[in-house]
Short mmCIF file of C-alpha atoms in Angstrom, two decimals:
data_model
loop_
_atom_site.label_atom_id
_atom_site.label_comp_id
_atom_site.label_asym_id
_atom_site.label_seq_id
_atom_site.Cartn_x
_atom_site.Cartn_y
_atom_site.Cartn_z
CA MET N 1 67.22 82.34 85.00
CA LEU N 2 67.97 83.98 88.33
CA LYS N 3 70.57 81.32 89.17
CA ALA N 4 72.37 82.07 85.90
CA ILE N 5 72.55 85.80 86.74
CA VAL N 6 73.81 85.13 90.22
CA ASN N 7 76.41 82.71 88.86
CA TYR N 8 77.54 85.26 86.23
CA LEU N 9 77.98 87.96 88.91
CA ALA N 10 79.91 85.61 91.18
CA GLU N 11 82.23 84.63 88.40
CA SER N 12 82.72 88.21 87.39
CA ARG N 13 83.73 89.11 90.93
CA VAL N 14 86.28 86.30 90.97
CA GLU N 15 87.73 87.47 87.65
CA LEU N 16 87.95 91.09 88.88
CA GLY N 17 89.99 89.83 91.80
CA LYS N 18 92.51 88.49 89.36
CA VAL N 19 93.02 91.83 87.62
CA SER N 20 96.36 93.60 88.18
CA TRP N 21 95.09 97.10 89.04
CA PRO N 22 97.46 100.03 88.54
CA SER N 23 98.71 102.06 91.51
CA ARG N 24 97.11 105.47 92.17
CA ALA N 25 100.28 107.26 90.98
CA THR N 26 100.27 105.31 87.66
CA LEU N 27 96.61 105.94 87.18
CA VAL N 28 96.99 109.70 87.68
CA ARG N 29 100.08 109.88 85.47
CA LEU N 30 98.39 107.98 82.58
CA THR N 31 95.22 110.04 82.96
CA VAL N 32 97.26 113.24 82.61
CA VAL N 33 98.99 111.85 79.52
CA VAL N 34 95.63 111.01 77.92
CA LEU N 35 94.20 114.49 78.74
CA VAL N 36 97.31 116.20 77.32
CA ILE N 37 97.26 114.16 74.14
CA SER N 38 93.49 114.78 73.73
CA VAL N 39 93.96 118.58 74.05
CA VAL N 40 96.86 118.57 71.62
CA VAL N 41 94.88 116.53 69.06
CA ALA N 42 91.86 118.79 69.50
CA GLY N 43 94.15 121.82 68.94
CA PHE N 44 95.47 120.32 65.70
CA ILE N 45 91.98 119.47 64.48
CA SER N 46 90.74 122.96 65.33
CA PHE N 47 93.73 124.58 63.61
CA PHE N 48 93.26 122.56 60.38
CA ASP N 49 89.49 123.12 60.45
CA TYR N 50 90.05 126.84 60.67
CA LEU N 51 92.76 126.69 57.97
CA PHE N 52 90.61 124.77 55.55
CA SER N 53 87.58 126.97 56.12
CA GLN N 54 89.70 130.06 55.38
CA VAL N 55 91.01 128.40 52.19
CA LEU N 56 87.48 127.46 51.09
CA ASP N 57 86.29 130.97 51.75
CA LEU N 58 88.87 132.20 49.25
CA PHE N 59 87.28 130.10 46.52
CA ILE N 60 83.64 130.76 47.44
#
């Protein structure tokens, strides 16, 4: 059992060495893109939630 775990960890390390990691600049740029899109989507959801709650208040 212990040998299987050690073998798995060793193979995982080899596979991680094959990964093409992004540069720091690319990582920062894409992180900013994700954050901006997340904020915009949250804004749309908040806006429509407020709008629908106001419309429902008219009927209740």
